[in-house]
């Protein structure tokens, strides 16, 4: 069966469903409590963006939830379309000014694992624009998205390098995926995180996660 790559925004009903599910997630609860203690949350739990991503080999959703003020939860869950294995990621986010802090839960503890300066989009965004049909982002990020237009920003540049690596080494090459994830570690924002979690899931499905972690 051929599966068409596509991305679509979640409906309001789907957003509500996933919001309720996330509120019941243990890691999300720990992050919400942690941010509340730090004074970074209000009483909000609002889904500000959410998408379904479907490709031939994996499918899932990504979602951003605002907790008020400067705090967010970024959530993704991806399923392999053949062996039905699942990869879920819950990340706490604090954005203050041009600084982004990412938190995850490990052994019941909330830990800061990344702090970076937020990168602006390409200042020539009026000249270099994203394609409408790219599965994930920009002109190079996602299956079936290989330019030929220039990357729109640093995240898209990481994806272009990754695509060229696949051209040399073959599709699903673990070293290419590892290099992409390292490149995205130097980027910021929701879509850099989404692409990173997408390919972390792919690496796990393809049993090459030992190269990445």
Coordinates of C-alpha atoms in Angstrom, one line a residue:
X1 CA 0.0 0.0 0.0
X2 CA 1.3 3.4 -1.0
X3 CA 1.0 6.1 1.6
X4 CA 1.1 9.8 0.6
X5 CA 3.3 12.0 2.7
X6 CA 1.2 14.8 4.3
X7 CA 0.9 17.3 7.1
X8 CA -2.3 18.8 8.4
X9 CA -3.4 20.9 11.3
X10 CA -5.3 19.2 14.1
X11 CA -9.0 20.0 14.3
X12 CA -10.3 21.6 17.5
X13 CA -11.8 18.2 18.6
X14 CA -8.4 16.5 18.0
X15 CA -6.6 19.3 20.0
X16 CA -9.0 18.8 22.9
X17 CA -8.5 15.0 22.8
X18 CA -4.7 15.2 22.8
X19 CA -4.8 18.0 25.5
X20 CA -6.8 15.8 27.8
X21 CA -4.4 12.9 27.1
X22 CA -1.4 15.1 27.8
X23 CA -2.9 16.4 31.1
X24 CA -3.0 12.7 32.2
X25 CA 0.6 12.1 31.3
X26 CA 2.9 11.7 34.3
X27 CA 5.9 13.5 32.7
X28 CA 3.6 16.4 31.7
X29 CA 2.2 16.6 35.3
X30 CA 5.7 16.8 36.7
X31 CA 6.7 19.5 34.3
X32 CA 3.6 21.5 35.1
X33 CA 4.2 21.3 38.8
X34 CA 7.8 22.2 38.4
X35 CA 7.0 25.3 36.4
X36 CA 4.3 26.3 38.8
X37 CA 6.9 26.1 41.7
X38 CA 9.2 28.3 39.6
X39 CA 6.4 30.8 39.1
X40 CA 6.3 30.4 35.3
X41 CA 2.7 29.2 34.8
X42 CA -0.7 30.5 35.2
X43 CA -4.0 28.5 35.0
X44 CA -3.9 28.1 31.3
X45 CA -3.5 24.9 29.3
X46 CA -4.0 26.0 25.7
X47 CA -3.0 24.2 22.6
X48 CA -1.3 26.8 20.5
X49 CA -0.4 24.6 17.5
X50 CA -0.7 21.0 16.5
X51 CA -0.2 18.9 13.4
X52 CA -0.5 15.4 12.2
X53 CA 2.5 14.1 10.2
X54 CA 2.2 11.0 8.0
X55 CA 4.9 9.4 5.9
X56 CA 5.3 5.9 4.4
X57 CA 7.2 4.7 7.5
X58 CA 5.9 6.6 10.5
X59 CA 3.0 8.7 11.5
X60 CA 2.1 10.8 14.5
X61 CA 1.3 14.2 15.9
X62 CA 3.2 17.2 17.4
X63 CA 1.7 19.8 19.6
X64 CA 2.6 22.9 21.6
X65 CA 0.7 23.7 24.8
X66 CA 1.0 27.1 26.5
X67 CA 1.0 27.0 30.3
X68 CA 0.9 30.8 30.5
X69 CA 3.6 33.4 30.7
X70 CA 6.9 31.9 29.4
X71 CA 6.2 28.2 29.8
X72 CA 5.2 25.6 27.3
X73 CA 5.0 21.8 26.8
X74 CA 6.1 20.4 23.5
X75 CA 4.6 16.9 22.8
X76 CA 5.1 14.4 20.1
X77 CA 4.1 10.8 19.5
X78 CA 5.1 8.8 16.5
X79 CA 4.2 5.3 15.4
X80 CA 6.0 3.0 13.0
X81 CA 3.5 2.2 10.2
X82 CA 4.7 -1.5 9.9
X83 CA 5.7 -2.8 13.3
X84 CA 3.4 -0.4 15.3
X85 CA 6.1 0.6 17.8
X86 CA 5.7 4.0 19.4
X87 CA 8.1 6.8 20.4
X88 CA 6.7 9.5 22.7
X89 CA 8.4 12.7 23.8
X90 CA 7.3 15.3 26.4
X91 CA 9.5 18.4 26.7
X92 CA 9.1 21.4 29.0
X93 CA 10.0 24.7 27.5
X94 CA 10.7 28.2 29.0
X95 CA 11.2 31.1 26.6
X96 CA 12.4 34.4 28.1
X97 CA 13.6 37.1 25.7
X98 CA 15.9 35.4 23.2
X99 CA 16.7 32.5 25.5
X100 CA 15.2 29.0 25.2
X101 CA 15.4 26.4 28.0
X102 CA 14.3 22.8 27.4
X103 CA 13.5 20.4 30.3
X104 CA 12.8 16.7 30.4
X105 CA 11.9 14.2 33.1
X106 CA 14.4 11.5 34.0
X107 CA 13.8 9.0 36.8
X108 CA 11.1 11.3 38.2
X109 CA 13.2 14.4 38.2
X110 CA 12.8 17.5 36.0
X111 CA 16.2 18.3 34.5
X112 CA 17.4 21.1 32.2
X113 CA 19.0 19.5 29.2
X114 CA 19.4 22.4 26.7
X115 CA 19.8 26.1 26.9
X116 CA 20.2 28.2 23.7
X117 CA 19.8 31.5 22.1
X118 CA 16.7 31.7 19.8
X119 CA 17.6 32.0 16.2
X120 CA 15.5 34.2 14.0
X121 CA 14.2 33.0 10.7
X122 CA 16.1 33.9 7.5
X123 CA 16.1 37.7 7.2
X124 CA 15.5 37.2 3.5
X125 CA 12.3 35.2 4.1
X126 CA 10.6 37.4 1.5
X127 CA 12.9 35.9 -1.1
X128 CA 13.3 32.4 0.2
X129 CA 9.9 30.9 1.0
X130 CA 8.9 27.5 2.2
X131 CA 7.1 25.0 -0.1
X132 CA 3.5 24.3 0.6
X133 CA 3.9 20.6 0.1
X134 CA 6.8 19.9 2.5
X135 CA 5.9 17.2 5.0
X136 CA 7.5 18.9 8.0
X137 CA 9.1 22.2 7.4
X138 CA 10.7 24.6 5.0
X139 CA 12.1 23.3 1.7
X140 CA 14.1 20.4 2.8
X141 CA 12.7 18.9 6.0
X142 CA 10.7 15.7 5.6
X143 CA 10.2 12.8 3.2
X144 CA 9.7 14.0 -0.3
X145 CA 11.1 17.5 0.5
X146 CA 14.5 18.0 -1.2
X147 CA 14.5 21.6 -2.5
X148 CA 15.4 22.7 -5.0
X149 CA 14.9 26.1 -3.4
X150 CA 17.4 27.4 -0.9
X151 CA 16.9 26.6 2.8
X152 CA 14.7 29.2 4.6
X153 CA 16.8 29.2 7.8
X154 CA 19.3 27.2 9.9
X155 CA 16.9 24.4 10.6
X156 CA 16.2 23.9 6.9
X157 CA 19.9 24.0 6.2
X158 CA 20.4 21.0 8.6
X159 CA 17.7 19.2 6.6
X160 CA 19.4 20.0 3.3
X161 CA 22.7 18.6 4.6
X162 CA 20.8 15.5 5.8
X163 CA 19.2 15.0 2.4
X164 CA 22.6 15.2 0.6
X165 CA 24.0 12.7 3.1
X166 CA 21.1 10.3 2.2
X167 CA 22.0 10.8 -1.5
X168 CA 25.5 9.6 -0.8
X169 CA 24.9 6.9 1.9
X170 CA 21.4 5.7 1.2
X171 CA 18.0 6.2 2.8
X172 CA 17.7 5.7 6.6
X173 CA 21.5 5.8 7.0
X174 CA 22.1 6.0 10.8
X175 CA 25.2 8.3 10.5
X176 CA 23.2 10.8 8.4
X177 CA 20.4 10.8 11.0
X178 CA 22.9 11.2 13.8
X179 CA 24.5 14.2 12.0
X180 CA 21.1 15.8 11.5
X181 CA 20.3 15.5 15.2
X182 CA 23.6 17.0 16.2
X183 CA 23.0 19.9 13.8
X184 CA 19.5 20.5 15.2
X185 CA 21.0 20.6 18.7
X186 CA 22.5 24.0 17.6
X187 CA 19.1 25.3 16.5
X188 CA 16.0 26.5 18.5
X189 CA 12.3 26.6 18.2
X190 CA 9.3 24.3 18.0
X191 CA 10.1 22.9 14.5
X192 CA 13.8 22.2 15.3
X193 CA 12.5 20.2 18.2
X194 CA 9.8 18.5 16.1
X195 CA 12.3 17.4 13.4
X196 CA 14.7 16.2 16.1
X197 CA 12.1 14.1 17.8
X198 CA 10.8 12.8 14.4
X199 CA 14.3 11.5 13.5
X200 CA 15.0 10.2 17.1
X201 CA 11.9 8.1 16.6
X202 CA 13.1 7.0 13.2
X203 CA 16.5 6.0 14.6
X204 CA 14.8 4.0 17.4
X205 CA 12.5 2.2 14.8
X206 CA 15.6 1.5 12.7
X207 CA 17.6 0.3 15.7
X208 CA 20.4 2.8 15.3
X209 CA 19.6 4.9 18.4
X210 CA 22.9 3.9 20.0
X211 CA 24.6 6.1 17.4
X212 CA 22.6 9.1 18.5
X213 CA 22.2 8.8 22.3

